[in-house]
Short mmCIF file of C-alpha atoms in Angstrom, two decimals:
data_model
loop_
_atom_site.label_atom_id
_atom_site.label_comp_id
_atom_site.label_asym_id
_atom_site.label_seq_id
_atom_site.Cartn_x
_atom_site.Cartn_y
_atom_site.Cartn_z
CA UNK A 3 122.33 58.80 75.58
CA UNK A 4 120.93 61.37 77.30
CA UNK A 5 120.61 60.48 81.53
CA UNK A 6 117.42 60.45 83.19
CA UNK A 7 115.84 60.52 86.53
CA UNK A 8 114.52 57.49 87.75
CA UNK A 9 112.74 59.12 91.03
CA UNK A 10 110.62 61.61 90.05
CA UNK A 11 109.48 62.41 93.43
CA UNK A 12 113.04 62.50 95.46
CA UNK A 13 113.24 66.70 96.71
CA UNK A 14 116.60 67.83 96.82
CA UNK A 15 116.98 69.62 100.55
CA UNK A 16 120.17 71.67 100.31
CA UNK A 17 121.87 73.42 103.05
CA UNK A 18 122.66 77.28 103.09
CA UNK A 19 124.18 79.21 105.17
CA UNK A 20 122.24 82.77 106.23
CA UNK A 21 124.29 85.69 107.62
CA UNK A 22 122.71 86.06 111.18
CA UNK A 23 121.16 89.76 111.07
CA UNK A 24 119.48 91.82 113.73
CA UNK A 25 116.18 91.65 111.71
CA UNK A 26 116.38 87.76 110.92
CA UNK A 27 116.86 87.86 114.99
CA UNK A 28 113.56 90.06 115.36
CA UNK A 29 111.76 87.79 113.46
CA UNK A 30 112.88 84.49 114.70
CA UNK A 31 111.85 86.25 118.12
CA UNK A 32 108.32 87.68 117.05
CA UNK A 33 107.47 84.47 116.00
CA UNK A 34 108.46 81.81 119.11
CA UNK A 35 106.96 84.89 121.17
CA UNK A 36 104.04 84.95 119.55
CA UNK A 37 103.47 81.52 120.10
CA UNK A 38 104.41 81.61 123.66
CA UNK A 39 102.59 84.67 124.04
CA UNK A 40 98.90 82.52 122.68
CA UNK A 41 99.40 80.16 125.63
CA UNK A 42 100.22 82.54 128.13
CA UNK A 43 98.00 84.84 127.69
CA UNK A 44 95.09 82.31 126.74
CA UNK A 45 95.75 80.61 130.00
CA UNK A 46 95.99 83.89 132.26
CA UNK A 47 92.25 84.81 130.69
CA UNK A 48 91.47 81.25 131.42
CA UNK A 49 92.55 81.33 134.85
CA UNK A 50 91.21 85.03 135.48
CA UNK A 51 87.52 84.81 134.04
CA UNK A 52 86.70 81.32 133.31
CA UNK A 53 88.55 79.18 136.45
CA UNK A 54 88.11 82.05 138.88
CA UNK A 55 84.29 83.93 138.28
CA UNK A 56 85.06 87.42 137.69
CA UNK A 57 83.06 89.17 140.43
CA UNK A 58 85.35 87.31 142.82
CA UNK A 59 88.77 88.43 141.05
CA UNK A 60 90.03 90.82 143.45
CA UNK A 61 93.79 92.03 145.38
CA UNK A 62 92.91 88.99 147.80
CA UNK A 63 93.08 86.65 144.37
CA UNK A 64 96.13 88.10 143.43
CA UNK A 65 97.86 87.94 146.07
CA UNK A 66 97.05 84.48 146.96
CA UNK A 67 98.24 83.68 143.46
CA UNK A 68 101.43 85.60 144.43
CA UNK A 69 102.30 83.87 147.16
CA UNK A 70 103.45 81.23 144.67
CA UNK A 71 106.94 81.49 143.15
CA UNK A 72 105.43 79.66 140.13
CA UNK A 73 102.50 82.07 139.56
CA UNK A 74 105.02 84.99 140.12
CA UNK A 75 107.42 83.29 137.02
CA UNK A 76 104.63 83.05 134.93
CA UNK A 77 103.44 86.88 135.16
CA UNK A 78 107.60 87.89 134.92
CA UNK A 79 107.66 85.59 131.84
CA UNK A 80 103.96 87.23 130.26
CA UNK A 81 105.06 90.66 131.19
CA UNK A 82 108.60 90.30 129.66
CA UNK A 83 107.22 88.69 126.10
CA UNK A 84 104.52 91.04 125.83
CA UNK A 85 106.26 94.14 126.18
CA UNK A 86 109.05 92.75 123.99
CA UNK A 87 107.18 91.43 121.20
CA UNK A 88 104.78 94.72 121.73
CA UNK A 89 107.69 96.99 121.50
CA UNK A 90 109.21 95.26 118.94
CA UNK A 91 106.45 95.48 116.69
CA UNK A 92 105.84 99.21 117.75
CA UNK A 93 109.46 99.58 116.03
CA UNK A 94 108.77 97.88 112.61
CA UNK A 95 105.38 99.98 112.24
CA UNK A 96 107.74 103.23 113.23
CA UNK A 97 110.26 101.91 110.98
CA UNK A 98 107.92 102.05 108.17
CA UNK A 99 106.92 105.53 108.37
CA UNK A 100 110.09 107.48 109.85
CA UNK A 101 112.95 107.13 106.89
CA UNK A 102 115.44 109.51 108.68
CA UNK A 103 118.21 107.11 110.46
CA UNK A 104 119.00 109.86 112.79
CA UNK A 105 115.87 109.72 114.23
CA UNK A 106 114.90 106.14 114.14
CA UNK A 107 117.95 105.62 115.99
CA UNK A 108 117.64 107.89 119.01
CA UNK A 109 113.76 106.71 118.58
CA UNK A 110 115.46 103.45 119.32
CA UNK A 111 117.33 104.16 122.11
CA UNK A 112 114.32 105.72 123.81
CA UNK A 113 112.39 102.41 123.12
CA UNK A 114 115.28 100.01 124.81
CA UNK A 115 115.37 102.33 127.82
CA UNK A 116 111.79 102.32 127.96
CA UNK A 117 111.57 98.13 127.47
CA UNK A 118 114.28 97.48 130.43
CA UNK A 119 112.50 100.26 132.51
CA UNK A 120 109.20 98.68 132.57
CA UNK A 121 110.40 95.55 132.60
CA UNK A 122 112.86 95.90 135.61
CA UNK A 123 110.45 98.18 137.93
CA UNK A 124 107.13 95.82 136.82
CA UNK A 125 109.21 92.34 137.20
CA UNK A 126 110.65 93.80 140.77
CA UNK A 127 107.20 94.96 141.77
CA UNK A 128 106.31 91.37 141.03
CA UNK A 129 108.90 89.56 142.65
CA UNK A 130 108.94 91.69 145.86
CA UNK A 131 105.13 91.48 146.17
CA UNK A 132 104.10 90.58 149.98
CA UNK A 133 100.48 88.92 149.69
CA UNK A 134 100.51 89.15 153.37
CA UNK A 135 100.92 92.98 152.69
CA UNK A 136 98.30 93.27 149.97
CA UNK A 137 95.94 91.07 152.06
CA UNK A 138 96.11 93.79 155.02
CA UNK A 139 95.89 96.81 152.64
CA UNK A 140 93.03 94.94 150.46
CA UNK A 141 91.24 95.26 153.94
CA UNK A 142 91.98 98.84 154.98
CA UNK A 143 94.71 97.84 157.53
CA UNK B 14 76.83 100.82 76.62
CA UNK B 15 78.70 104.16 78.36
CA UNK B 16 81.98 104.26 79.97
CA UNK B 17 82.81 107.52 82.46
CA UNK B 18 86.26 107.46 83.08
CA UNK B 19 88.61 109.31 85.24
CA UNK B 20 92.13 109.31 84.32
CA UNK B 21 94.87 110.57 86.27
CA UNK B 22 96.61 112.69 84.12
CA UNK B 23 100.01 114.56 84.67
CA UNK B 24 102.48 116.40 82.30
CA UNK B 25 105.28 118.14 84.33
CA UNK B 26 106.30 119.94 80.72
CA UNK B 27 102.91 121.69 81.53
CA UNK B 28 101.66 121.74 84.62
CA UNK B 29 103.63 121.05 87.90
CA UNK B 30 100.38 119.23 89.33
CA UNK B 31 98.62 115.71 88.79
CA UNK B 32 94.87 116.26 87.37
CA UNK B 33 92.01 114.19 86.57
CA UNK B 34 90.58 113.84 83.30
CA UNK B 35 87.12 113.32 82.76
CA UNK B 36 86.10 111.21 79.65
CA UNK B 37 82.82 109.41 78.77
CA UNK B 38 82.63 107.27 76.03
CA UNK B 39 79.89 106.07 74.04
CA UNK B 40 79.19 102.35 72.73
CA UNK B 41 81.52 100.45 74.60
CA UNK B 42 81.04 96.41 75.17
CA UNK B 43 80.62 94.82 78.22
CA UNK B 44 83.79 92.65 76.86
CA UNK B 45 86.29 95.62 76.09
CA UNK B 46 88.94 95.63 78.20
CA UNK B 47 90.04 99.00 80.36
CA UNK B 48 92.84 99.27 77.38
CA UNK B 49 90.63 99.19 74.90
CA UNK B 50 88.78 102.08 76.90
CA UNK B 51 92.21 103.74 77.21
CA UNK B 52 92.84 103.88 73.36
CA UNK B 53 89.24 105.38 72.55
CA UNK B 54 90.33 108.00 74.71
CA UNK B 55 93.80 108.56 73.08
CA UNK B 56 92.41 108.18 69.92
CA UNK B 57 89.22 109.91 69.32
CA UNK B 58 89.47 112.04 72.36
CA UNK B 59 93.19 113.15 73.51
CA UNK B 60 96.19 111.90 71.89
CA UNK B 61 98.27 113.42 74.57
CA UNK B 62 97.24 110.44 77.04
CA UNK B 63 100.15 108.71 77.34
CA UNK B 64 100.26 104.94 79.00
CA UNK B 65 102.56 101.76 78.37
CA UNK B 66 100.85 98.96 76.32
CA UNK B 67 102.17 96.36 74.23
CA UNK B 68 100.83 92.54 73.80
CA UNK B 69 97.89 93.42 75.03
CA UNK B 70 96.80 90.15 76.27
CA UNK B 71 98.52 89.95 79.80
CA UNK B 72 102.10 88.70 78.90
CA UNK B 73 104.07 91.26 78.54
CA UNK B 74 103.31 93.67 81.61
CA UNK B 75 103.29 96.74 80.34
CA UNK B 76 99.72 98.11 81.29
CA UNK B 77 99.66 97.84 85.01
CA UNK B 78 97.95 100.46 86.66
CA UNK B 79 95.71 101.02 89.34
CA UNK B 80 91.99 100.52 88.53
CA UNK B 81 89.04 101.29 90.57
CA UNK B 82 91.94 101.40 93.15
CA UNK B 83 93.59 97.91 92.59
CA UNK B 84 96.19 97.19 90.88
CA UNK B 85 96.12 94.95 87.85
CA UNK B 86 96.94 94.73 83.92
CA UNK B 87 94.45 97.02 81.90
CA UNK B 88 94.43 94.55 79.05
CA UNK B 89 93.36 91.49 81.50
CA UNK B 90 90.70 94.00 83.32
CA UNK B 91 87.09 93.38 81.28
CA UNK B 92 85.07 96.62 82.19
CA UNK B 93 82.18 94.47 83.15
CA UNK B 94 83.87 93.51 86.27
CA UNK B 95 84.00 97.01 87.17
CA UNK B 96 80.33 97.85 87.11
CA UNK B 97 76.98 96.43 88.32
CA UNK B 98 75.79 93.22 86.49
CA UNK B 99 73.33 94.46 83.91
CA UNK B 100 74.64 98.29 84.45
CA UNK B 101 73.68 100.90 81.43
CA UNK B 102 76.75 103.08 82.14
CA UNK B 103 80.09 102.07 84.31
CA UNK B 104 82.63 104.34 86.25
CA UNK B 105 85.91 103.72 86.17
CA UNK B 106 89.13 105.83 87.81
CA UNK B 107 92.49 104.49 86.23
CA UNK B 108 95.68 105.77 88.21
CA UNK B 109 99.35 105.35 87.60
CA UNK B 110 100.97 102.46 89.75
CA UNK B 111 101.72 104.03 93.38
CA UNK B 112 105.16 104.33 95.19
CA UNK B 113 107.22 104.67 91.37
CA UNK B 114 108.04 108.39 90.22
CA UNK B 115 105.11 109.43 87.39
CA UNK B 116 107.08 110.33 84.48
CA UNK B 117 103.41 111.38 82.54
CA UNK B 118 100.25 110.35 83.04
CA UNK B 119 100.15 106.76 83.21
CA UNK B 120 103.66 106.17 82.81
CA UNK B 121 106.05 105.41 85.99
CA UNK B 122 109.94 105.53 86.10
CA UNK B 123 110.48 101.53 86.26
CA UNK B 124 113.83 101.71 87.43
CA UNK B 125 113.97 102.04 91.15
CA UNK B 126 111.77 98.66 90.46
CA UNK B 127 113.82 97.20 88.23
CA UNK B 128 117.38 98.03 90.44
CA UNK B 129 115.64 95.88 93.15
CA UNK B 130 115.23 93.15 90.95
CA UNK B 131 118.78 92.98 89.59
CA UNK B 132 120.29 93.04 93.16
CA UNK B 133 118.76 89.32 93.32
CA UNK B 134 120.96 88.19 90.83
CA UNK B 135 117.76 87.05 88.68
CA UNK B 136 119.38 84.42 86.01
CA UNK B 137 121.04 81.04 86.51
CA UNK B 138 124.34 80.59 87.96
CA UNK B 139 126.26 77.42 88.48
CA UNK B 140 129.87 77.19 87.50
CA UNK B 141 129.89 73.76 87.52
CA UNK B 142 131.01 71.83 84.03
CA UNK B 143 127.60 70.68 82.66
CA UNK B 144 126.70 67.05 82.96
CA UNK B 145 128.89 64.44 80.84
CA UNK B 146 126.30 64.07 78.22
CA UNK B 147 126.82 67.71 77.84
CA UNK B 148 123.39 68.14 77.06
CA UNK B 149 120.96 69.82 80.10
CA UNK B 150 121.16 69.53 84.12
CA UNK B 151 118.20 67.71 85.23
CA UNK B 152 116.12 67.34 88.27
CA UNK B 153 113.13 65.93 89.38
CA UNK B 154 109.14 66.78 88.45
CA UNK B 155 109.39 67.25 92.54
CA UNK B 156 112.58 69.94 92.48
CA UNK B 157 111.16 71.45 89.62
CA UNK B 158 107.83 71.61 91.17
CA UNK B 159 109.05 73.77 94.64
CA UNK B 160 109.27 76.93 92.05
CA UNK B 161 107.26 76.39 89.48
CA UNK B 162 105.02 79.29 90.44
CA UNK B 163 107.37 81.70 90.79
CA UNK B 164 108.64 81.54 87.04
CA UNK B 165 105.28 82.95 86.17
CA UNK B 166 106.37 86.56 86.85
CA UNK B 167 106.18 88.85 83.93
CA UNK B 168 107.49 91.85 86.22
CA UNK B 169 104.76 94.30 85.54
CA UNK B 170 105.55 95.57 89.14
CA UNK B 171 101.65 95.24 89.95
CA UNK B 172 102.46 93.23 93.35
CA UNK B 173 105.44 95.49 94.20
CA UNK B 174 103.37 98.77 94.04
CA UNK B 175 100.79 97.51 95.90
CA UNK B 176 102.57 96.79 98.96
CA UNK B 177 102.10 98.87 101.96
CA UNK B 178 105.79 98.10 103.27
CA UNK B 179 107.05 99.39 99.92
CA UNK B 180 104.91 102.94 99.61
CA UNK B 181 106.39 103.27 103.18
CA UNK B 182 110.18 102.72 102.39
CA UNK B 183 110.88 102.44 98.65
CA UNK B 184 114.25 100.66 99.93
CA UNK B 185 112.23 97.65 100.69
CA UNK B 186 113.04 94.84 98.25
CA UNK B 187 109.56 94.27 96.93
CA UNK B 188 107.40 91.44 96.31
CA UNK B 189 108.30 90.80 92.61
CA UNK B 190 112.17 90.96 93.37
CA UNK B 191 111.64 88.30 96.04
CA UNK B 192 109.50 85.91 93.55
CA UNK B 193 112.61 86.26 91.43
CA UNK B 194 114.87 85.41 94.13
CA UNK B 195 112.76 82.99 95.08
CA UNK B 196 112.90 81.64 91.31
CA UNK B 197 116.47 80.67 91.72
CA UNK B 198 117.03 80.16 95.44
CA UNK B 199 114.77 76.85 95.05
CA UNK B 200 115.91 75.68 91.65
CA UNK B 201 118.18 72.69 92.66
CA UNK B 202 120.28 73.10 89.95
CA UNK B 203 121.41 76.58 90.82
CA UNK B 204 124.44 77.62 93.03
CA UNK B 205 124.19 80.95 94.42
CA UNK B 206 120.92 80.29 96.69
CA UNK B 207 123.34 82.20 99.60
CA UNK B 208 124.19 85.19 97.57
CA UNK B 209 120.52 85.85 96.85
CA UNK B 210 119.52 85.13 100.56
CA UNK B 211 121.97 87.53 101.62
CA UNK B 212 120.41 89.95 99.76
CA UNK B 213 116.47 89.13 100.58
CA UNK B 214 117.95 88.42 104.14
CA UNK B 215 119.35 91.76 104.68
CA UNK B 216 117.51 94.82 107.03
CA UNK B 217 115.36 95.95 103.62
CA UNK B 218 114.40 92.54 102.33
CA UNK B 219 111.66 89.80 103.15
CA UNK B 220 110.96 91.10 107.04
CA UNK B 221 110.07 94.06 105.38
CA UNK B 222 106.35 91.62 104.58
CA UNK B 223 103.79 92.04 106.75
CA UNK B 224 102.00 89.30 104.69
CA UNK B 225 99.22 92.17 103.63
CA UNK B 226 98.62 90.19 100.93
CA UNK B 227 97.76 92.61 98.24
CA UNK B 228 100.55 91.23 95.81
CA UNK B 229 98.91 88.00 95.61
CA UNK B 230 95.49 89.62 95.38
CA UNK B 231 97.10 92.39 92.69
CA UNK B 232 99.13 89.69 91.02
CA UNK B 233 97.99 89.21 87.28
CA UNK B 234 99.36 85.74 86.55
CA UNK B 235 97.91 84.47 89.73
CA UNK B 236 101.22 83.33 91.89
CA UNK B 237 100.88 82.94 95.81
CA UNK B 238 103.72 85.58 96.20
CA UNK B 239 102.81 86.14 99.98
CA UNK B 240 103.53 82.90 100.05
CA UNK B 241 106.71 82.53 98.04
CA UNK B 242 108.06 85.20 100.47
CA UNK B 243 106.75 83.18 103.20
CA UNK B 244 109.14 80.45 102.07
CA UNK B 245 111.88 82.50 101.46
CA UNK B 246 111.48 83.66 105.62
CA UNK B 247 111.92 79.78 106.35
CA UNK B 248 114.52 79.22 104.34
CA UNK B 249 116.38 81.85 105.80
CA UNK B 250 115.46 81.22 109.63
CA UNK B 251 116.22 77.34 108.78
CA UNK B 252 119.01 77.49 106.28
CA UNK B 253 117.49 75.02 104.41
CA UNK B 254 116.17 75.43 100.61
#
């Protein structure tokens, strides 16, 4: 007698395991970035255009935000997933077009050295920002 | 009604460059098919076209080539759909599929394609002894269900040679040898789901997708394919299938 299934609907959920891989990494990362990225981003337009009118956004605004550790995290955090997920998907589209592995590699390199550059010398500029400073130069002192 | 067809035409015996070929046919129906415009031209015009054909009615996958500049079976494409409703005379331009070597005219090498698919280990494995009744391993209408879409494939490489990723970098897996992966990797009654994710998992395989979606606009038999690689992505970032 032949056996049957008596649950037609039960789906079987198996476990696998998946080689980690730098490109599984990428992914995982363009994708929780992404996300990240929609409510930072959405909320610094927010807070920019909509919350503060535009003809008042000025060095003053800034550095008033600035003089916040909190506001100062959150434009370290945007400025370090945008440029990564930016330069990350700057390598896939390069990836696609240059086939030599000579190249792509020192292509790369160039692109890491560029990422911790900007992020580094932006993320200091942020951190060491005086609003007291920008206040005074704001008004030609 | 009159057909005006351009055919991209190629015979490296003769000449080392691709040309077009200009044809017009009288007395065509609005319900021939592009193949049926093909073999007027082969036979009553030039019997040196050459092209791939054999059921004829979009099962076996021989006849896909780009049309109008979309890919899809020549048999399954009705010339009416190419021209204006009503339309006296239609223009059609029929390539070979793109990012496969021509070998003449229509006809592509098949086996960089068909190396891609074998690396997925497309058939059934499970070493297990089969069930006591000795008779079949079964699963549920739900199990059976998860790739049910993917068996579809016929492998006439239309979804494969009209992805971007893979005219870029002809190492990229492809679209039809991840349908094929996909295939297996969901069938519950299969074992090697991690061999074939290793292999769709590697630098060249599903992030390759930049879910363009032309294979599952170019696809003939009408599976989601974007979207069976979309699954495959989640089963390898969750390591659950």
């Amino acid at each position: 007698m032949a056996t049957t299934i008596s649950n037609t609907d039960s789906r079987t959920i198996r476990n696998v395991r998946v080689k980690a891989n730098f490109e599984r990494t990428a992914f995982m990362f363009m994708r929780s970035s992404g996300i990240i990225l929609v409510i930072l981003a959405v909320g610094h337009v927010m807070l920019q255009l909509i919350f503060n009118n535009v003809h008042y956004l000025s060095v003053e605004f800034v550095a008033e935000q600035w003089s916040s550790w909190g506001w100062k995290v959150y434009d370290m955090a945007l400025l370090v997933f945008a440029l990564t997920h930016g330069i990350n998907g700057f390598r896939n589209v390069l990836e696609d077009y240059i086939h030599n592995r000579g190249a792509m590699k020192v292509i790369n390199i160039l692109l890491v050295i560029f990422l911790v550059v900007s992020i580094v010398w932006a993320g200091y500029a942020i951190a060491s920002a005086d609003p007291a400073a920008m206040d005074a130069a704001a008004l030609g002192q | 009604m009159q057909v005006n067809i351009k055919i991209r035409r190629y015979n490296p015996e003769k000449q080392a460059k691709a040309w077009w070929g200009e044809y017009t046919l009288q007395d065509c129906s609005r319900t021939d098919s592009v193949l049926d415009v093909l073999h007027r031209v082969k036979w009553e015009i030039d019997g040196t076209l050459a092209l791939r054909r054999s059921c004829a009615h979009g099962v076996c996958g021989s006849d896909a080539m780009r049309i109008n500049g979309a890919n899809s079976l020549a048999c399954k494409m009705l010339i009416s759909r190419l021209g204006k409703e009503g339309a006296d005379s239609i223009n059609i331009q029929v390539e070979p599929i793109l990012g496969l070597p021509v070998l003449k005219d229509l006809i592509v090498d098949m086996e960089p394609f068909m190396e891609h698919y074998r690396s997925v280990l497309p058939y059934f494995i499970n070493d297990e002894p089969a069930p006591a009744d000795g008779r079949e391993r079964l699963q549920s209408q739900a199990d059976r269900e998860k790739f049910d879409d993917t068996t579809k494939c016929i492998l006439c490489a239309a979804c494969t040679t009209s992805c971007p990723s893979y005219w870029a970098n002809g190492k990229y897996v492809g679209p039809a040898a991840i349908v094929n992966a996909h295939r297996f990797i969901f069938d519950s009654r299969d074992e090697a789901a991690e061999s074939r994710l290793n292999v769709v998992g590697d630098t060249f395989g599903v992030w390759r997708c930049r879910t363009i979606f032309n294979c599952t606009n170019a696809c003939p038999r009408e599976i989601e394919v974007t979207k069976a690689i979309a699954e495959v992505k989640v089963a390898l970032a969750t390591g659950k299938v």
